[in-house]
């Protein structure tokens, strides 16, 4: 079969091709490539709109959920506020309704001020800063052309980023290693700046220009340097994510790397230069003059064309693309041969990139040492538990930032993969699924991220569980549906036989459904701009770009700059919730959802910001439920559908915000319970939950308590905003009284439930710690002043619930 096209998900957009520093280790200006000299200093006004259109075109063609765009240079701040605003506006406009946009800028920081940060806050542009440690370490390379230090200005920029109004924009610090610097001093200096993330990069080198090795060519100073930092990081309890270390740990557990420098995942990055030319990764500039060039540009070529460039394909072959020495290395799954550019050697034989990394011995030593440390501290026979202590404590408090929820999502994906394999194991001897399974395994090798994106659809697990529970008998067509979607996403030249279900529905999970005349089995294959489905000789052609009444795609709503969510009203598996699902939304109802979600997300970001990052990272889908009865709000979360909640759209946007954060608590806790035992499952007792008149099992009480942390905080935020409103007229006062009562009621409900859990005697040590985290969150709320009337009304409501519970107990 033809090679699977790996779509780009990372786009580096150069805004300016010059720099205000003269760092002597810079791969752009100080290494082999000289193409920058002939490029315009700043991206022209036509390059940026065209680039944004091309990115949206590529995302649409490959049904990407998210694209990651880094505004870069040179020094991108030299482009100025106007040009950066243009880039952000064009990207937001073109990608609206197509996919989510993760927009970042990487800078040396010397020009960063409030003008830029206010712009970045407006467009939610995350900021990464290069800094090599303390002043002595940083000044070794990062100086102005006249020799002046840049350190003080960079620290001033970081201090600005750490201010409360900008803190959410701080993406992290990037440090290039120099083995002459004290590793622990460098790490401590960076950690003192409270970055949300750190990364350490090996200096760009090749076999032609090898890295500095003060103790001779056989030494491993980079392994020693990283090892010293790693040991301090471990001893401190991993206080901050470090991308290099996290990638090694993930790959040792069979998961994907977080960086192109490590692991075997196919490269998915492309660079757009200031003149619109398309290049491979910037790191190739260290190999030879013109090494990153592709010959393509955004005006004449789409990104699929660039993805087929031989240089791009060479970096997508995984294990097969490595030299023989690498393929037999014991740490190859983690190392991945190292960064592609670091393998280069001119050589008399013209070996090019068919070599191990010039850092081979360092990588082997460091990864082996980390693996040995893990073996000494972890039972490798047990399932790896990927949540750090800090992440568990975050979740116990009721929150969980984007990084923490991303870890939950990654583990849910692994569970989905295992369930798919289990379905196949049970199907192999009674269902003709081998061609489908063979295609899935091929795609897993050649386009693993594409398969991951397909399996991440929330209802994949729901389908698998129904197959394994026997609800669907021998109907395992869902496997073919998954394979068809993965093949379409990957652009694979494959034809897949897919069932057409009751009502003529051809299900493509995560993409939508096609309505056909009849039932049976259709063949599905990709086309240049969509796909075809053939049933009983009738061919239906679907274009991603052009509408077709028979094709009902999953619609996506950009609720805000940092959250795009799918409205899933097509998948037959979405009936996994406790309330009937809505049918396909009409245009008016879709518009109402868009308005409601936009308003709800504004409320979450404004009033409940500690929930926002986790929701944006983990809630990919909302399933509309049938309208709720008058005066009632209906929402639900499904235990086997991570990443989605069901909601009957309420009239008010802030109520929708409440339902989102409330139900996503259940989603998070369900994922935690898949990783950790928090209670003894043998406890069959029923407990009083203060918000319900029926007794609850221990897990039900835990789930409700955790969800009501968010409910309590919602009413607390509403109360705070009402109190801040100017004037306290009769209408406002009545509303204030009601909101006060709700806050008092829910904080007390939650606090009482926490104590019931703590006194149950059935919590594991980790469950006790988790419960203590919930207590620590709700306890200060109990001391917040409220009106006497609110306290009386809340107490009356709680007493009525308890009386009803006692009556039910007496009858039962």
PDB file of N, CA, C and O in Angstrom, residues 31 203-213 217 222 286 342 344 358-359 361:
ATOM      1  N   UNK A  31      25.312  28.558  12.658  1.00  0.00           N
ATOM      2  CA  UNK A  31      25.612  27.207  12.183  1.00  0.00           C
ATOM      3  C   UNK A  31      25.657  27.197  10.650  1.00  0.00           C
ATOM      4  O   UNK A  31      25.820  28.229  10.015  1.00  0.00           O
ATOM      5  N   UNK A 203      22.842  20.935  22.993  1.00  0.00           N
ATOM      6  CA  UNK A 203      23.276  21.931  22.001  1.00  0.00           C
ATOM      7  C   UNK A 203      23.335  21.293  20.616  1.00  0.00           C
ATOM      8  O   UNK A 203      23.728  20.133  20.471  1.00  0.00           O
ATOM      9  N   UNK A 204      22.935  22.028  19.585  1.00  0.00           N
ATOM     10  CA  UNK A 204      22.889  21.462  18.243  1.00  0.00           C
ATOM     11  C   UNK A 204      24.296  21.193  17.730  1.00  0.00           C
ATOM     12  O   UNK A 204      25.141  22.095  17.654  1.00  0.00           O
ATOM     13  N   UNK A 205      24.517  19.937  17.370  1.00  0.00           N
ATOM     14  CA  UNK A 205      25.830  19.483  16.924  1.00  0.00           C
ATOM     15  C   UNK A 205      25.633  18.355  15.916  1.00  0.00           C
ATOM     16  O   UNK A 205      24.552  17.747  15.838  1.00  0.00           O
ATOM     17  N   UNK A 206      26.670  18.052  15.154  1.00  0.00           N
ATOM     18  CA  UNK A 206      26.673  16.941  14.204  1.00  0.00           C
ATOM     19  C   UNK A 206      27.997  16.194  14.337  1.00  0.00           C
ATOM     20  O   UNK A 206      28.894  16.612  15.078  1.00  0.00           O
ATOM     21  N   UNK A 207      28.132  15.111  13.588  1.00  0.00           N
ATOM     22  CA  UNK A 207      29.402  14.388  13.578  1.00  0.00           C
ATOM     23  C   UNK A 207      30.495  15.228  12.927  1.00  0.00           C
ATOM     24  O   UNK A 207      31.687  15.056  13.225  1.00  0.00           O
ATOM     25  N   UNK A 208      30.078  16.151  12.051  1.00  0.00           N
ATOM     26  CA  UNK A 208      31.067  17.057  11.460  1.00  0.00           C
ATOM     27  C   UNK A 208      31.519  18.110  12.458  1.00  0.00           C
ATOM     28  O   UNK A 208      32.680  18.541  12.445  1.00  0.00           O
ATOM     29  N   UNK A 209      30.582  18.574  13.302  1.00  0.00           N
ATOM     30  CA  UNK A 209      30.876  19.592  14.311  1.00  0.00           C
ATOM     31  C   UNK A 209      30.410  19.055  15.653  1.00  0.00           C
ATOM     32  O   UNK A 209      29.338  19.384  16.146  1.00  0.00           O
ATOM     33  N   UNK A 210      31.205  18.153  16.271  1.00  0.00           N
ATOM     34  CA  UNK A 210      30.750  17.474  17.495  1.00  0.00           C
ATOM     35  C   UNK A 210      30.654  18.420  18.677  1.00  0.00           C
ATOM     36  O   UNK A 210      31.265  19.489  18.695  1.00  0.00           O
ATOM     37  N   UNK A 211      29.893  18.010  19.698  1.00  0.00           N
ATOM     38  CA  UNK A 211      29.693  18.874  20.866  1.00  0.00           C
ATOM     39  C   UNK A 211      30.940  18.907  21.750  1.00  0.00           C
ATOM     40  O   UNK A 211      31.814  18.043  21.675  1.00  0.00           O
ATOM     41  N   UNK A 212      30.971  19.908  22.595  1.00  0.00           N
ATOM     42  CA  UNK A 212      32.065  20.058  23.547  1.00  0.00           C
ATOM     43  C   UNK A 212      32.091  18.868  24.511  1.00  0.00           C
ATOM     44  O   UNK A 212      31.076  18.519  25.114  1.00  0.00           O
ATOM     45  N   UNK A 213      33.280  18.256  24.654  1.00  0.00           N
ATOM     46  CA  UNK A 213      33.484  17.178  25.623  1.00  0.00           C
ATOM     47  C   UNK A 213      34.803  17.447  26.344  1.00  0.00           C
ATOM     48  O   UNK A 213      35.860  16.977  25.914  1.00  0.00           O
ATOM     49  N   UNK A 217      36.764  12.475  23.975  1.00  0.00           N
ATOM     50  CA  UNK A 217      35.684  12.015  23.093  1.00  0.00           C
ATOM     51  C   UNK A 217      34.895  10.828  23.624  1.00  0.00           C
ATOM     52  O   UNK A 217      33.774  10.587  23.185  1.00  0.00           O
ATOM     53  N   UNK A 222      27.116  15.085  28.886  1.00  0.00           N
ATOM     54  CA  UNK A 222      25.714  15.508  28.802  1.00  0.00           C
ATOM     55  C   UNK A 222      24.819  14.570  29.610  1.00  0.00           C
ATOM     56  O   UNK A 222      23.840  15.007  30.233  1.00  0.00           O
ATOM     57  N   UNK A 286      21.615  23.156  11.393  1.00  0.00           N
ATOM     58  CA  UNK A 286      22.945  22.857  11.912  1.00  0.00           C
ATOM     59  C   UNK A 286      23.697  21.850  11.053  1.00  0.00           C
ATOM     60  O   UNK A 286      24.899  21.651  11.239  1.00  0.00           O
ATOM     61  N   UNK A 342      21.030  15.756  14.627  1.00  0.00           N
ATOM     62  CA  UNK A 342      22.238  15.366  15.353  1.00  0.00           C
ATOM     63  C   UNK A 342      22.861  14.084  14.808  1.00  0.00           C
ATOM     64  O   UNK A 342      23.912  13.659  15.279  1.00  0.00           O
ATOM     65  N   UNK A 344      23.727  13.802  11.597  1.00  0.00           N
ATOM     66  CA  UNK A 344      24.333  14.129  10.307  1.00  0.00           C
ATOM     67  C   UNK A 344      25.858  14.007  10.317  1.00  0.00           C
ATOM     68  O   UNK A 344      26.536  14.421  11.263  1.00  0.00           O
ATOM     69  N   UNK A 358      25.023  12.100  17.449  1.00  0.00           N
ATOM     70  CA  UNK A 358      26.344  12.452  17.955  1.00  0.00           C
ATOM     71  C   UNK A 358      26.354  12.435  19.486  1.00  0.00           C
ATOM     72  O   UNK A 358      27.416  12.385  20.110  1.00  0.00           O
ATOM     73  N   UNK A 359      25.180  12.421  20.102  1.00  0.00           N
ATOM     74  CA  UNK A 359      25.043  12.308  21.563  1.00  0.00           C
ATOM     75  C   UNK A 359      24.686  10.873  21.975  1.00  0.00           C
ATOM     76  O   UNK A 359      24.146  10.662  23.066  1.00  0.00           O
ATOM     77  N   UNK A 361      26.175   8.099  23.079  1.00  0.00           N
ATOM     78  CA  UNK A 361      26.624   7.553  24.363  1.00  0.00           C
ATOM     79  C   UNK A 361      25.954   8.262  25.542  1.00  0.00           C
ATOM     80  O   UNK A 361      25.628   7.643  26.556  1.00  0.00           O
TER      81      UNK A 361
END
